[in-house]
Amino acid sequence: RPSDDDDTSVVVATRPKTKRPPLYKVLLLNDDYTPMEFVVAVLERFFGMTHSQAFDIMLTVHKKGVAVVGVFSHEIAETKVAQVMDFARRHQHPLQCTMERE
Ligand code: TYC
Protein backbone atom coordinates (compact mmCIF):
# COMPACT_ATOMS: atom_id res chain seq x y z
CA ARG A 1 0.00 0.00 0.00
CA PRO A 2 1.16 3.56 -0.55
CA SER A 3 1.52 4.27 3.17
CA ASP A 4 3.07 1.05 4.55
CA ASP A 5 2.92 1.73 8.29
CA ASP A 6 2.12 -1.87 9.33
CA ASP A 7 5.34 -3.58 8.19
CA THR A 8 6.15 -6.31 10.76
CA SER A 9 9.45 -7.42 9.12
CA VAL A 10 12.52 -7.87 11.31
CA VAL A 11 16.05 -7.42 10.01
CA VAL A 12 18.46 -9.99 11.44
CA ALA A 13 22.19 -10.25 11.05
CA THR A 14 23.40 -13.18 8.95
CA ARG A 15 26.84 -14.52 8.32
CA PRO A 16 28.01 -17.02 5.76
CA LYS A 17 27.87 -20.48 7.29
CA THR A 18 31.10 -22.30 6.40
CA LYS A 19 31.22 -24.97 9.08
CA ARG A 20 34.25 -27.20 8.68
CA PRO A 21 33.87 -30.89 9.49
CA PRO A 22 35.27 -31.94 12.87
CA LEU A 23 38.75 -33.46 13.02
CA TYR A 24 39.74 -36.56 14.95
CA LYS A 25 43.00 -37.40 16.70
CA VAL A 26 44.25 -40.94 16.23
CA LEU A 27 45.93 -42.15 19.42
CA LEU A 28 48.34 -45.01 19.96
CA LEU A 29 48.41 -46.60 23.42
CA ASN A 30 51.31 -48.20 25.21
CA ASP A 31 51.30 -51.81 26.42
CA ASP A 32 53.90 -54.14 27.90
CA TYR A 33 54.04 -56.71 25.09
CA THR A 34 54.00 -55.20 21.59
CA PRO A 35 57.59 -55.10 20.30
CA MET A 36 59.02 -51.62 19.73
CA GLU A 37 60.01 -52.53 16.16
CA PHE A 38 56.43 -53.54 15.41
CA VAL A 39 55.12 -50.15 16.56
CA VAL A 40 57.75 -48.39 14.45
CA ALA A 41 56.66 -50.46 11.43
CA VAL A 42 52.99 -49.56 12.06
CA LEU A 43 53.79 -45.84 12.15
CA GLU A 44 55.82 -46.08 8.93
CA ARG A 45 53.23 -48.23 7.12
CA PHE A 46 49.96 -46.52 8.08
CA PHE A 47 50.99 -42.98 8.98
CA GLY A 48 53.68 -42.29 6.37
CA MET A 49 56.37 -41.53 8.93
CA THR A 50 60.08 -41.87 8.30
CA HIS A 51 61.89 -44.45 10.43
CA SER A 52 63.34 -41.66 12.58
CA GLN A 53 59.93 -39.95 13.12
CA ALA A 54 58.31 -43.32 13.84
CA PHE A 55 61.00 -44.25 16.37
CA ASP A 56 60.56 -40.92 18.21
CA ILE A 57 56.76 -41.26 18.41
CA MET A 58 57.04 -44.90 19.49
CA LEU A 59 59.36 -43.86 22.35
CA THR A 60 56.92 -41.10 23.36
CA VAL A 61 54.10 -43.65 23.61
CA HIS A 62 56.38 -46.06 25.48
CA LYS A 63 57.33 -43.39 28.04
CA LYS A 64 54.11 -41.35 28.35
CA GLY A 65 51.50 -44.06 27.71
CA VAL A 66 49.82 -42.44 24.73
CA ALA A 67 50.52 -40.10 21.81
CA VAL A 68 48.64 -38.53 18.94
CA VAL A 69 49.91 -40.09 15.74
CA GLY A 70 47.78 -38.08 13.33
CA VAL A 71 44.71 -35.85 12.87
CA PHE A 72 42.17 -36.73 10.20
CA SER A 73 38.55 -36.50 9.04
CA HIS A 74 36.20 -38.96 10.76
CA GLU A 75 36.29 -41.42 7.86
CA ILE A 76 40.06 -41.41 7.44
CA ALA A 77 40.61 -41.70 11.21
CA GLU A 78 38.24 -44.69 11.38
CA THR A 79 40.11 -46.35 8.52
CA LYS A 80 43.52 -45.80 10.19
CA VAL A 81 42.27 -47.22 13.49
CA ALA A 82 40.78 -50.26 11.74
CA GLN A 83 43.97 -50.85 9.74
CA VAL A 84 46.19 -50.67 12.82
CA MET A 85 43.89 -52.85 14.95
CA ASP A 86 43.62 -55.45 12.19
CA PHE A 87 47.38 -55.49 11.56
CA ALA A 88 48.10 -55.86 15.30
CA ARG A 89 45.51 -58.64 15.68
CA ARG A 90 46.90 -60.54 12.69
CA HIS A 91 50.35 -60.42 14.31
CA GLN A 92 48.88 -61.32 17.71
CA HIS A 93 50.05 -58.14 19.41
CA PRO A 94 47.81 -56.32 21.93
CA LEU A 95 48.54 -52.88 20.46
CA GLN A 96 45.59 -50.50 20.86
CA CYS A 97 44.72 -47.60 18.59
CA THR A 98 41.75 -45.28 19.17
CA MET A 99 40.37 -41.96 17.95
CA GLU A 100 38.83 -38.95 19.65
CA ARG A 101 37.24 -35.74 18.48
CA GLU A 102 39.67 -32.84 18.57
N1 TYC B 1 56.05 -50.79 25.71
C1 TYC B 1 56.40 -51.64 24.59
C2 TYC B 1 57.65 -52.43 24.93
O1 TYC B 1 58.34 -52.10 25.85
C3 TYC B 1 56.65 -50.84 23.33
C4 TYC B 1 55.44 -50.12 22.86
C5 TYC B 1 55.54 -48.80 22.41
C6 TYC B 1 54.19 -50.75 22.80
C7 TYC B 1 54.42 -48.12 21.93
C8 TYC B 1 53.07 -50.08 22.32
O2 TYC B 1 52.09 -48.12 21.39
C9 TYC B 1 53.19 -48.77 21.90
N2 TYC B 1 57.95 -53.46 24.15
PDB file of N, CA and C and ligand atoms in Angstrom:
ATOM      1  N   ARG A   1       0.843  -1.196   0.000  1.00  0.00           N
ATOM      2  CA  ARG A   1       0.000   0.000   0.000  1.00  0.00           C
ATOM      3  C   ARG A   1       0.869   1.233   0.000  1.00  0.00           C
ATOM      4  N   PRO A   2       0.337   2.321  -0.470  1.00  0.00           N
ATOM      5  CA  PRO A   2       1.159   3.561  -0.549  1.00  0.00           C
ATOM      6  C   PRO A   2       1.758   3.913   0.793  1.00  0.00           C
ATOM      7  N   SER A   3       0.982   3.908   1.848  1.00  0.00           N
ATOM      8  CA  SER A   3       1.524   4.274   3.166  1.00  0.00           C
ATOM      9  C   SER A   3       1.642   3.000   3.993  1.00  0.00           C
ATOM     10  N   ASP A   4       2.872   2.397   3.978  1.00  0.00           N
ATOM     11  CA  ASP A   4       3.069   1.054   4.555  1.00  0.00           C
ATOM     12  C   ASP A   4       3.489   1.167   6.002  1.00  0.00           C
ATOM     13  N   ASP A   5       2.573   1.506   6.888  1.00  0.00           N
ATOM     14  CA  ASP A   5       2.918   1.726   8.294  1.00  0.00           C
ATOM     15  C   ASP A   5       2.617   0.506   9.161  1.00  0.00           C
ATOM     16  N   ASP A   6       2.377  -0.685   8.517  1.00  0.00           N
ATOM     17  CA  ASP A   6       2.124  -1.875   9.335  1.00  0.00           C
ATOM     18  C   ASP A   6       3.109  -2.983   8.969  1.00  0.00           C
ATOM     19  N   ASP A   7       4.318  -2.597   8.558  1.00  0.00           N
ATOM     20  CA  ASP A   7       5.345  -3.585   8.193  1.00  0.00           C
ATOM     21  C   ASP A   7       5.885  -4.252   9.446  1.00  0.00           C
ATOM     22  N   THR A   8       5.700  -5.592   9.547  1.00  0.00           N
ATOM     23  CA  THR A   8       6.152  -6.307  10.755  1.00  0.00           C
ATOM     24  C   THR A   8       7.480  -7.016  10.532  1.00  0.00           C
ATOM     25  N   SER A   9       8.169  -6.757   9.417  1.00  0.00           N
ATOM     26  CA  SER A   9       9.446  -7.423   9.120  1.00  0.00           C
ATOM     27  C   SER A   9      10.495  -7.108  10.175  1.00  0.00           C
ATOM     28  N   VAL A  10      11.407  -8.054  10.377  1.00  0.00           N
ATOM     29  CA  VAL A  10      12.525  -7.867  11.314  1.00  0.00           C
ATOM     30  C   VAL A  10      13.824  -8.135  10.553  1.00  0.00           C
ATOM     31  N   VAL A  11      14.746  -7.234  10.680  1.00  0.00           N
ATOM     32  CA  VAL A  11      16.048  -7.416  10.014  1.00  0.00           C
ATOM     33  C   VAL A  11      16.988  -8.122  10.979  1.00  0.00           C
ATOM     34  N   VAL A  12      17.528  -9.264  10.562  1.00  0.00           N
ATOM     35  CA  VAL A  12      18.456  -9.987  11.439  1.00  0.00           C
ATOM     36  C   VAL A  12      19.813 -10.106  10.758  1.00  0.00           C
ATOM     37  N   ALA A  13      20.829 -10.106  11.574  1.00  0.00           N
ATOM     38  CA  ALA A  13      22.192 -10.254  11.045  1.00  0.00           C
ATOM     39  C   ALA A  13      22.387 -11.685  10.553  1.00  0.00           C
ATOM     40  N   THR A  14      23.055 -11.832   9.445  1.00  0.00           N
ATOM     41  CA  THR A  14      23.398 -13.178   8.949  1.00  0.00           C
ATOM     42  C   THR A  14      24.887 -13.198   8.685  1.00  0.00           C
ATOM     43  N   ARG A  15      25.444 -14.408   8.734  1.00  0.00           N
ATOM     44  CA  ARG A  15      26.837 -14.520   8.323  1.00  0.00           C
ATOM     45  C   ARG A  15      26.967 -15.803   7.524  1.00  0.00           C
ATOM     46  N   PRO A  16      27.856 -15.827   6.583  1.00  0.00           N
ATOM     47  CA  PRO A  16      28.011 -17.022   5.756  1.00  0.00           C
ATOM     48  C   PRO A  16      28.371 -18.211   6.632  1.00  0.00           C
ATOM     49  N   LYS A  17      27.641 -19.291   6.458  1.00  0.00           N
ATOM     50  CA  LYS A  17      27.874 -20.479   7.290  1.00  0.00           C
ATOM     51  C   LYS A  17      28.835 -21.418   6.569  1.00  0.00           C
ATOM     52  N   THR A  18      30.092 -21.420   7.004  1.00  0.00           N
ATOM     53  CA  THR A  18      31.103 -22.301   6.399  1.00  0.00           C
ATOM     54  C   THR A  18      31.644 -23.195   7.498  1.00  0.00           C
ATOM     55  N   LYS A  19      30.797 -24.104   7.984  1.00  0.00           N
ATOM     56  CA  LYS A  19      31.222 -24.972   9.085  1.00  0.00           C
ATOM     57  C   LYS A  19      32.121 -26.084   8.551  1.00  0.00           C
ATOM     58  N   ARG A  20      33.327 -26.143   9.086  1.00  0.00           N
ATOM     59  CA  ARG A  20      34.251 -27.202   8.677  1.00  0.00           C
ATOM     60  C   ARG A  20      33.909 -28.485   9.416  1.00  0.00           C
ATOM     61  N   PRO A  21      34.149 -29.628   8.793  1.00  0.00           N
ATOM     62  CA  PRO A  21      33.868 -30.889   9.487  1.00  0.00           C
ATOM     63  C   PRO A  21      34.837 -31.066  10.650  1.00  0.00           C
ATOM     64  N   PRO A  22      34.382 -31.737  11.714  1.00  0.00           N
ATOM     65  CA  PRO A  22      35.274 -31.938  12.867  1.00  0.00           C
ATOM     66  C   PRO A  22      36.460 -32.830  12.507  1.00  0.00           C
ATOM     67  N   LEU A  23      37.556 -32.631  13.220  1.00  0.00           N
ATOM     68  CA  LEU A  23      38.751 -33.461  13.016  1.00  0.00           C
ATOM     69  C   LEU A  23      38.901 -34.409  14.203  1.00  0.00           C
ATOM     70  N   TYR A  24      39.576 -35.512  13.939  1.00  0.00           N
ATOM     71  CA  TYR A  24      39.736 -36.564  14.951  1.00  0.00           C
ATOM     72  C   TYR A  24      41.206 -36.911  15.117  1.00  0.00           C
ATOM     73  N   LYS A  25      41.635 -36.977  16.376  1.00  0.00           N
ATOM     74  CA  LYS A  25      42.996 -37.399  16.700  1.00  0.00           C
ATOM     75  C   LYS A  25      43.027 -38.917  16.735  1.00  0.00           C
ATOM     76  N   VAL A  26      44.029 -39.493  16.112  1.00  0.00           N
ATOM     77  CA  VAL A  26      44.252 -40.940  16.230  1.00  0.00           C
ATOM     78  C   VAL A  26      45.348 -41.137  17.271  1.00  0.00           C
ATOM     79  N   LEU A  27      45.034 -41.947  18.286  1.00  0.00           N
ATOM     80  CA  LEU A  27      45.933 -42.150  19.421  1.00  0.00           C
ATOM     81  C   LEU A  27      46.467 -43.572  19.429  1.00  0.00           C
ATOM     82  N   LEU A  28      47.736 -43.698  19.764  1.00  0.00           N
ATOM     83  CA  LEU A  28      48.339 -45.012  19.957  1.00  0.00           C
ATOM     84  C   LEU A  28      48.613 -45.177  21.450  1.00  0.00           C
ATOM     85  N   LEU A  29      48.277 -46.351  21.984  1.00  0.00           N
ATOM     86  CA  LEU A  29      48.407 -46.602  23.424  1.00  0.00           C
ATOM     87  C   LEU A  29      49.565 -47.552  23.702  1.00  0.00           C
ATOM     88  N   ASN A  30      50.229 -47.321  24.813  1.00  0.00           N
ATOM     89  CA  ASN A  30      51.311 -48.203  25.213  1.00  0.00           C
ATOM     90  C   ASN A  30      50.763 -49.513  25.793  1.00  0.00           C
ATOM     91  N   ASP A  31      51.559 -50.553  25.713  1.00  0.00           N
ATOM     92  CA  ASP A  31      51.299 -51.811  26.417  1.00  0.00           C
ATOM     93  C   ASP A  31      52.652 -52.444  26.704  1.00  0.00           C
ATOM     94  N   ASP A  32      52.633 -53.536  27.469  1.00  0.00           N
ATOM     95  CA  ASP A  32      53.900 -54.140  27.901  1.00  0.00           C
ATOM     96  C   ASP A  32      54.436 -55.193  26.934  1.00  0.00           C
ATOM     97  N   TYR A  33      53.694 -55.533  25.890  1.00  0.00           N
ATOM     98  CA  TYR A  33      54.045 -56.706  25.087  1.00  0.00           C
ATOM     99  C   TYR A  33      54.369 -56.446  23.618  1.00  0.00           C
ATOM    100  N   THR A  34      53.740 -55.441  23.016  1.00  0.00           N
ATOM    101  CA  THR A  34      54.001 -55.204  21.589  1.00  0.00           C
ATOM    102  C   THR A  34      55.454 -54.781  21.400  1.00  0.00           C
ATOM    103  N   PRO A  35      56.183 -55.455  20.508  1.00  0.00           N
ATOM    104  CA  PRO A  35      57.591 -55.095  20.298  1.00  0.00           C
ATOM    105  C   PRO A  35      57.734 -53.674  19.745  1.00  0.00           C
ATOM    106  N   MET A  36      58.759 -52.990  20.204  1.00  0.00           N
ATOM    107  CA  MET A  36      59.022 -51.623  19.733  1.00  0.00           C
ATOM    108  C   MET A  36      59.133 -51.568  18.214  1.00  0.00           C
ATOM    109  N   GLU A  37      59.810 -52.538  17.618  1.00  0.00           N
ATOM    110  CA  GLU A  37      60.007 -52.531  16.158  1.00  0.00           C
ATOM    111  C   GLU A  37      58.682 -52.668  15.421  1.00  0.00           C
ATOM    112  N   PHE A  38      57.734 -53.391  16.032  1.00  0.00           N
ATOM    113  CA  PHE A  38      56.427 -53.540  15.408  1.00  0.00           C
ATOM    114  C   PHE A  38      55.695 -52.202  15.390  1.00  0.00           C
ATOM    115  N   VAL A  39      55.774 -51.468  16.477  1.00  0.00           N
ATOM    116  CA  VAL A  39      55.117 -50.154  16.556  1.00  0.00           C
ATOM    117  C   VAL A  39      55.738 -49.192  15.545  1.00  0.00           C
ATOM    118  N   VAL A  40      57.058 -49.239  15.440  1.00  0.00           N
ATOM    119  CA  VAL A  40      57.745 -48.392  14.449  1.00  0.00           C
ATOM    120  C   VAL A  40      57.250 -48.742  13.041  1.00  0.00           C
ATOM    121  N   ALA A  41      57.127 -50.020  12.755  1.00  0.00           N
ATOM    122  CA  ALA A  41      56.658 -50.462  11.431  1.00  0.00           C
ATOM    123  C   ALA A  41      55.231 -49.999  11.164  1.00  0.00           C
ATOM    124  N   VAL A  42      54.379 -50.025  12.190  1.00  0.00           N
ATOM    125  CA  VAL A  42      52.991 -49.561  12.064  1.00  0.00           C
ATOM    126  C   VAL A  42      52.966 -48.069  11.696  1.00  0.00           C
ATOM    127  N   LEU A  43      53.781 -47.291  12.383  1.00  0.00           N
ATOM    128  CA  LEU A  43      53.787 -45.839  12.148  1.00  0.00           C
ATOM    129  C   LEU A  43      54.326 -45.502  10.758  1.00  0.00           C
ATOM    130  N   GLU A  44      55.293 -46.281  10.284  1.00  0.00           N
ATOM    131  CA  GLU A  44      55.818 -46.084   8.927  1.00  0.00           C
ATOM    132  C   GLU A  44      54.765 -46.480   7.896  1.00  0.00           C
ATOM    133  N   ARG A  45      54.148 -47.646   8.105  1.00  0.00           N
ATOM    134  CA  ARG A  45      53.231 -48.226   7.117  1.00  0.00           C
ATOM    135  C   ARG A  45      51.923 -47.462   6.986  1.00  0.00           C
ATOM    136  N   PHE A  46      51.312 -47.087   8.122  1.00  0.00           N
ATOM    137  CA  PHE A  46      49.958 -46.521   8.077  1.00  0.00           C
ATOM    138  C   PHE A  46      49.916 -45.011   8.265  1.00  0.00           C
ATOM    139  N   PHE A  47      51.020 -44.417   8.730  1.00  0.00           N
ATOM    140  CA  PHE A  47      50.992 -42.982   8.975  1.00  0.00           C
ATOM    141  C   PHE A  47      52.079 -42.234   8.205  1.00  0.00           C
ATOM    142  N   GLY A  48      52.736 -42.939   7.282  1.00  0.00           N
ATOM    143  CA  GLY A  48      53.684 -42.294   6.374  1.00  0.00           C
ATOM    144  C   GLY A  48      54.873 -41.651   7.040  1.00  0.00           C
ATOM    145  N   MET A  49      55.229 -42.126   8.232  1.00  0.00           N
ATOM    146  CA  MET A  49      56.373 -41.527   8.933  1.00  0.00           C
ATOM    147  C   MET A  49      57.687 -42.131   8.440  1.00  0.00           C
ATOM    148  N   THR A  50      58.742 -41.329   8.540  1.00  0.00           N
ATOM    149  CA  THR A  50      60.084 -41.870   8.301  1.00  0.00           C
ATOM    150  C   THR A  50      60.433 -42.765   9.493  1.00  0.00           C
ATOM    151  N   HIS A  51      61.481 -43.566   9.342  1.00  0.00           N
ATOM    152  CA  HIS A  51      61.894 -44.452  10.427  1.00  0.00           C
ATOM    153  C   HIS A  51      62.232 -43.645  11.675  1.00  0.00           C
ATOM    154  N   SER A  52      62.913 -42.523  11.468  1.00  0.00           N
ATOM    155  CA  SER A  52      63.336 -41.663  12.582  1.00  0.00           C
ATOM    156  C   SER A  52      62.131 -41.042  13.295  1.00  0.00           C
ATOM    157  N   GLN A  53      61.176 -40.500  12.536  1.00  0.00           N
ATOM    158  CA  GLN A  53      59.934 -39.952  13.125  1.00  0.00           C
ATOM    159  C   GLN A  53      59.192 -41.046  13.887  1.00  0.00           C
ATOM    160  N   ALA A  54      59.065 -42.208  13.252  1.00  0.00           N
ATOM    161  CA  ALA A  54      58.313 -43.320  13.837  1.00  0.00           C
ATOM    162  C   ALA A  54      58.970 -43.768  15.144  1.00  0.00           C
ATOM    163  N   PHE A  55      60.288 -43.826  15.158  1.00  0.00           N
ATOM    164  CA  PHE A  55      60.996 -44.249  16.366  1.00  0.00           C
ATOM    165  C   PHE A  55      60.753 -43.260  17.510  1.00  0.00           C
ATOM    166  N   ASP A  56      60.799 -41.965  17.197  1.00  0.00           N
ATOM    167  CA  ASP A  56      60.560 -40.924  18.214  1.00  0.00           C
ATOM    168  C   ASP A  56      59.151 -41.021  18.801  1.00  0.00           C
ATOM    169  N   ILE A  57      58.154 -41.181  17.933  1.00  0.00           N
ATOM    170  CA  ILE A  57      56.762 -41.265  18.410  1.00  0.00           C
ATOM    171  C   ILE A  57      56.560 -42.542  19.227  1.00  0.00           C
ATOM    172  N   MET A  58      57.144 -43.643  18.760  1.00  0.00           N
ATOM    173  CA  MET A  58      57.039 -44.904  19.495  1.00  0.00           C
ATOM    174  C   MET A  58      57.589 -44.737  20.919  1.00  0.00           C
ATOM    175  N   LEU A  59      58.745 -44.067  21.019  1.00  0.00           N
ATOM    176  CA  LEU A  59      59.363 -43.857  22.345  1.00  0.00           C
ATOM    177  C   LEU A  59      58.491 -42.961  23.221  1.00  0.00           C
ATOM    178  N   THR A  60      57.840 -41.967  22.611  1.00  0.00           N
ATOM    179  CA  THR A  60      56.925 -41.097  23.359  1.00  0.00           C
ATOM    180  C   THR A  60      55.781 -41.925  23.941  1.00  0.00           C
ATOM    181  N   VAL A  61      55.193 -42.800  23.123  1.00  0.00           N
ATOM    182  CA  VAL A  61      54.101 -43.653  23.610  1.00  0.00           C
ATOM    183  C   VAL A  61      54.613 -44.570  24.724  1.00  0.00           C
ATOM    184  N   HIS A  62      55.771 -45.146  24.497  1.00  0.00           N
ATOM    185  CA  HIS A  62      56.376 -46.064  25.484  1.00  0.00           C
ATOM    186  C   HIS A  62      56.580 -45.373  26.827  1.00  0.00           C
ATOM    187  N   LYS A  63      57.012 -44.115  26.795  1.00  0.00           N
ATOM    188  CA  LYS A  63      57.333 -43.394  28.041  1.00  0.00           C
ATOM    189  C   LYS A  63      56.119 -42.717  28.666  1.00  0.00           C
ATOM    190  N   LYS A  64      55.243 -42.152  27.831  1.00  0.00           N
ATOM    191  CA  LYS A  64      54.108 -41.353  28.348  1.00  0.00           C
ATOM    192  C   LYS A  64      52.799 -42.125  28.401  1.00  0.00           C
ATOM    193  N   GLY A  65      52.725 -43.247  27.671  1.00  0.00           N
ATOM    194  CA  GLY A  65      51.504 -44.056  27.713  1.00  0.00           C
ATOM    195  C   GLY A  65      50.595 -43.878  26.519  1.00  0.00           C
ATOM    196  N   VAL A  66      50.679 -42.730  25.884  1.00  0.00           N
ATOM    197  CA  VAL A  66      49.819 -42.440  24.731  1.00  0.00           C
ATOM    198  C   VAL A  66      50.415 -41.281  23.942  1.00  0.00           C
ATOM    199  N   ALA A  67      50.127 -41.250  22.645  1.00  0.00           N
ATOM    200  CA  ALA A  67      50.519 -40.101  21.813  1.00  0.00           C
ATOM    201  C   ALA A  67      49.565 -39.992  20.629  1.00  0.00           C
ATOM    202  N   VAL A  68      49.397 -38.770  20.170  1.00  0.00           N
ATOM    203  CA  VAL A  68      48.638 -38.529  18.938  1.00  0.00           C
ATOM    204  C   VAL A  68      49.564 -38.867  17.773  1.00  0.00           C
ATOM    205  N   VAL A  69      49.083 -39.722  16.880  1.00  0.00           N
ATOM    206  CA  VAL A  69      49.913 -40.093  15.735  1.00  0.00           C
ATOM    207  C   VAL A  69      49.421 -39.467  14.430  1.00  0.00           C
ATOM    208  N   GLY A  70      48.271 -38.781  14.502  1.00  0.00           N
ATOM    209  CA  GLY A  70      47.776 -38.078  13.325  1.00  0.00           C
ATOM    210  C   GLY A  70      46.419 -37.465  13.608  1.00  0.00           C
ATOM    211  N   VAL A  71      46.010 -36.506  12.761  1.00  0.00           N
ATOM    212  CA  VAL A  71      44.706 -35.851  12.873  1.00  0.00           C
ATOM    213  C   VAL A  71      44.050 -35.909  11.504  1.00  0.00           C
ATOM    214  N   PHE A  72      42.822 -36.435  11.476  1.00  0.00           N
ATOM    215  CA  PHE A  72      42.165 -36.734  10.195  1.00  0.00           C
ATOM    216  C   PHE A  72      40.668 -36.445  10.268  1.00  0.00           C
ATOM    217  N   SER A  73      40.021 -36.484   9.108  1.00  0.00           N
ATOM    218  CA  SER A  73      38.552 -36.497   9.045  1.00  0.00           C
ATOM    219  C   SER A  73      38.058 -37.768   9.737  1.00  0.00           C
ATOM    220  N   HIS A  74      36.770 -37.800  10.064  1.00  0.00           N
ATOM    221  CA  HIS A  74      36.203 -38.964  10.758  1.00  0.00           C
ATOM    222  C   HIS A  74      36.428 -40.242   9.969  1.00  0.00           C
ATOM    223  N   GLU A  75      36.184 -40.198   8.682  1.00  0.00           N
ATOM    224  CA  GLU A  75      36.285 -41.418   7.863  1.00  0.00           C
ATOM    225  C   GLU A  75      37.718 -41.918   7.761  1.00  0.00           C
ATOM    226  N   ILE A  76      38.659 -40.992   7.554  1.00  0.00           N
ATOM    227  CA  ILE A  76      40.061 -41.412   7.442  1.00  0.00           C
ATOM    228  C   ILE A  76      40.555 -41.931   8.787  1.00  0.00           C
ATOM    229  N   ALA A  77      40.186 -41.257   9.879  1.00  0.00           N
ATOM    230  CA  ALA A  77      40.609 -41.697  11.213  1.00  0.00           C
ATOM    231  C   ALA A  77      40.089 -43.104  11.494  1.00  0.00           C
ATOM    232  N   GLU A  78      38.827 -43.356  11.165  1.00  0.00           N
ATOM    233  CA  GLU A  78      38.244 -44.693  11.379  1.00  0.00           C
ATOM    234  C   GLU A  78      39.002 -45.751  10.595  1.00  0.00           C
ATOM    235  N   THR A  79      39.369 -45.403   9.371  1.00  0.00           N
ATOM    236  CA  THR A  79      40.113 -46.345   8.524  1.00  0.00           C
ATOM    237  C   THR A  79      41.485 -46.638   9.123  1.00  0.00           C
ATOM    238  N   LYS A  80      42.188 -45.613   9.585  1.00  0.00           N
ATOM    239  CA  LYS A  80      43.519 -45.797  10.191  1.00  0.00           C
ATOM    240  C   LYS A  80      43.425 -46.712  11.417  1.00  0.00           C
ATOM    241  N   VAL A  81      42.439 -46.427  12.276  1.00  0.00           N
ATOM    242  CA  VAL A  81      42.265 -47.224  13.494  1.00  0.00           C
ATOM    243  C   VAL A  81      42.001 -48.687  13.120  1.00  0.00           C
ATOM    244  N   ALA A  82      41.107 -48.892  12.160  1.00  0.00           N
ATOM    245  CA  ALA A  82      40.776 -50.261  11.741  1.00  0.00           C
ATOM    246  C   ALA A  82      41.993 -50.960  11.153  1.00  0.00           C
ATOM    247  N   GLN A  83      42.771 -50.252  10.353  1.00  0.00           N
ATOM    248  CA  GLN A  83      43.969 -50.848   9.740  1.00  0.00           C
ATOM    249  C   GLN A  83      44.987 -51.263  10.802  1.00  0.00           C
ATOM    250  N   VAL A  84      45.220 -50.374  11.771  1.00  0.00           N
ATOM    251  CA  VAL A  84      46.192 -50.674  12.825  1.00  0.00           C
ATOM    252  C   VAL A  84      45.706 -51.843  13.687  1.00  0.00           C
ATOM    253  N   MET A  85      44.442 -51.788  14.095  1.00  0.00           N
ATOM    254  CA  MET A  85      43.892 -52.849  14.951  1.00  0.00           C
ATOM    255  C   MET A  85      43.928 -54.206  14.242  1.00  0.00           C
ATOM    256  N   ASP A  86      43.613 -54.202  12.966  1.00  0.00           N
ATOM    257  CA  ASP A  86      43.618 -55.449  12.194  1.00  0.00           C
ATOM    258  C   ASP A  86      45.043 -55.986  12.038  1.00  0.00           C
ATOM    259  N   PHE A  87      45.986 -55.089  11.741  1.00  0.00           N
ATOM    260  CA  PHE A  87      47.384 -55.490  11.560  1.00  0.00           C
ATOM    261  C   PHE A  87      47.942 -56.055  12.872  1.00  0.00           C
ATOM    262  N   ALA A  88      47.627 -55.394  13.985  1.00  0.00           N
ATOM    263  CA  ALA A  88      48.105 -55.859  15.297  1.00  0.00           C
ATOM    264  C   ALA A  88      47.497 -57.227  15.629  1.00  0.00           C
ATOM    265  N   ARG A  89      46.190 -57.372  15.392  1.00  0.00           N
ATOM    266  CA  ARG A  89      45.509 -58.638  15.684  1.00  0.00           C
ATOM    267  C   ARG A  89      46.106 -59.779  14.856  1.00  0.00           C
ATOM    268  N   ARG A  90      46.336 -59.503  13.569  1.00  0.00           N
ATOM    269  CA  ARG A  90      46.896 -60.537  12.689  1.00  0.00           C
ATOM    270  C   ARG A  90      48.276 -60.982  13.160  1.00  0.00           C
ATOM    271  N   HIS A  91      49.018 -60.070  13.796  1.00  0.00           N
ATOM    272  CA  HIS A  91      50.352 -60.416  14.311  1.00  0.00           C
ATOM    273  C   HIS A  91      50.305 -60.800  15.787  1.00  0.00           C
ATOM    274  N   GLN A  92      49.102 -60.898  16.323  1.00  0.00           N
ATOM    275  CA  GLN A  92      48.883 -61.322  17.715  1.00  0.00           C
ATOM    276  C   GLN A  92      49.588 -60.426  18.726  1.00  0.00           C
ATOM    277  N   HIS A  93      49.537 -59.107  18.443  1.00  0.00           N
ATOM    278  CA  HIS A  93      50.052 -58.137  19.414  1.00  0.00           C
ATOM    279  C   HIS A  93      48.856 -57.372  20.003  1.00  0.00           C
ATOM    280  N   PRO A  94      48.951 -56.993  21.274  1.00  0.00           N
ATOM    281  CA  PRO A  94      47.807 -56.318  21.931  1.00  0.00           C
ATOM    282  C   PRO A  94      47.738 -54.807  21.696  1.00  0.00           C
ATOM    283  N   LEU A  95      48.507 -54.323  20.760  1.00  0.00           N
ATOM    284  CA  LEU A  95      48.545 -52.884  20.462  1.00  0.00           C
ATOM    285  C   LEU A  95      47.141 -52.304  20.289  1.00  0.00           C
ATOM    286  N   GLN A  96      46.899 -51.162  20.943  1.00  0.00           N
ATOM    287  CA  GLN A  96      45.594 -50.500  20.861  1.00  0.00           C
ATOM    288  C   GLN A  96      45.721 -49.135  20.197  1.00  0.00           C
ATOM    289  N   CYS A  97      44.777 -48.874  19.311  1.00  0.00           N
ATOM    290  CA  CYS A  97      44.718 -47.599  18.590  1.00  0.00           C
ATOM    291  C   CYS A  97      43.277 -47.103  18.673  1.00  0.00           C
ATOM    292  N   THR A  98      43.095 -45.837  19.047  1.00  0.00           N
ATOM    293  CA  THR A  98      41.746 -45.276  19.171  1.00  0.00           C
ATOM    294  C   THR A  98      41.703 -43.896  18.540  1.00  0.00           C
ATOM    295  N   MET A  99      40.508 -43.324  18.481  1.00  0.00           N
ATOM    296  CA  MET A  99      40.365 -41.963  17.954  1.00  0.00           C
ATOM    297  C   MET A  99      39.491 -41.148  18.886  1.00  0.00           C
ATOM    298  N   GLU A 100      39.717 -39.838  18.886  1.00  0.00           N
ATOM    299  CA  GLU A 100      38.834 -38.953  19.649  1.00  0.00           C
ATOM    300  C   GLU A 100      38.690 -37.623  18.942  1.00  0.00           C
ATOM    301  N   ARG A 101      37.516 -37.031  19.104  1.00  0.00           N
ATOM    302  CA  ARG A 101      37.240 -35.745  18.476  1.00  0.00           C
ATOM    303  C   ARG A 101      38.164 -34.681  19.031  1.00  0.00           C
ATOM    304  N   GLU A 102      38.723 -33.869  18.152  1.00  0.00           N
ATOM    305  CA  GLU A 102      39.671 -32.836  18.570  1.00  0.00           C
ATOM    306  C   GLU A 102      38.964 -31.711  19.318  1.00  0.00           C
TER     307      GLU A 102
HETATM  308  N1  TYC B   1      56.050 -50.790  25.714  1.00  0.00           N
HETATM  309  C1  TYC B   1      56.403 -51.644  24.592  1.00  0.00           C
HETATM  310  C2  TYC B   1      57.653 -52.429  24.929  1.00  0.00           C
HETATM  311  O1  TYC B   1      58.343 -52.099  25.855  1.00  0.00           O
HETATM  312  C3  TYC B   1      56.647 -50.838  23.328  1.00  0.00           C
HETATM  313  C4  TYC B   1      55.440 -50.122  22.857  1.00  0.00           C
HETATM  314  C5  TYC B   1      55.538 -48.801  22.406  1.00  0.00           C
HETATM  315  C6  TYC B   1      54.193 -50.749  22.800  1.00  0.00           C
HETATM  316  C7  TYC B   1      54.419 -48.123  21.934  1.00  0.00           C
HETATM  317  C8  TYC B   1      53.072 -50.084  22.320  1.00  0.00           C
HETATM  318  O2  TYC B   1      52.095 -48.121  21.389  1.00  0.00           O
HETATM  319  C9  TYC B   1      53.192 -48.773  21.902  1.00  0.00           C
HETATM  320  N2  TYC B   1      57.946 -53.463  24.148  1.00  0.00           N
END
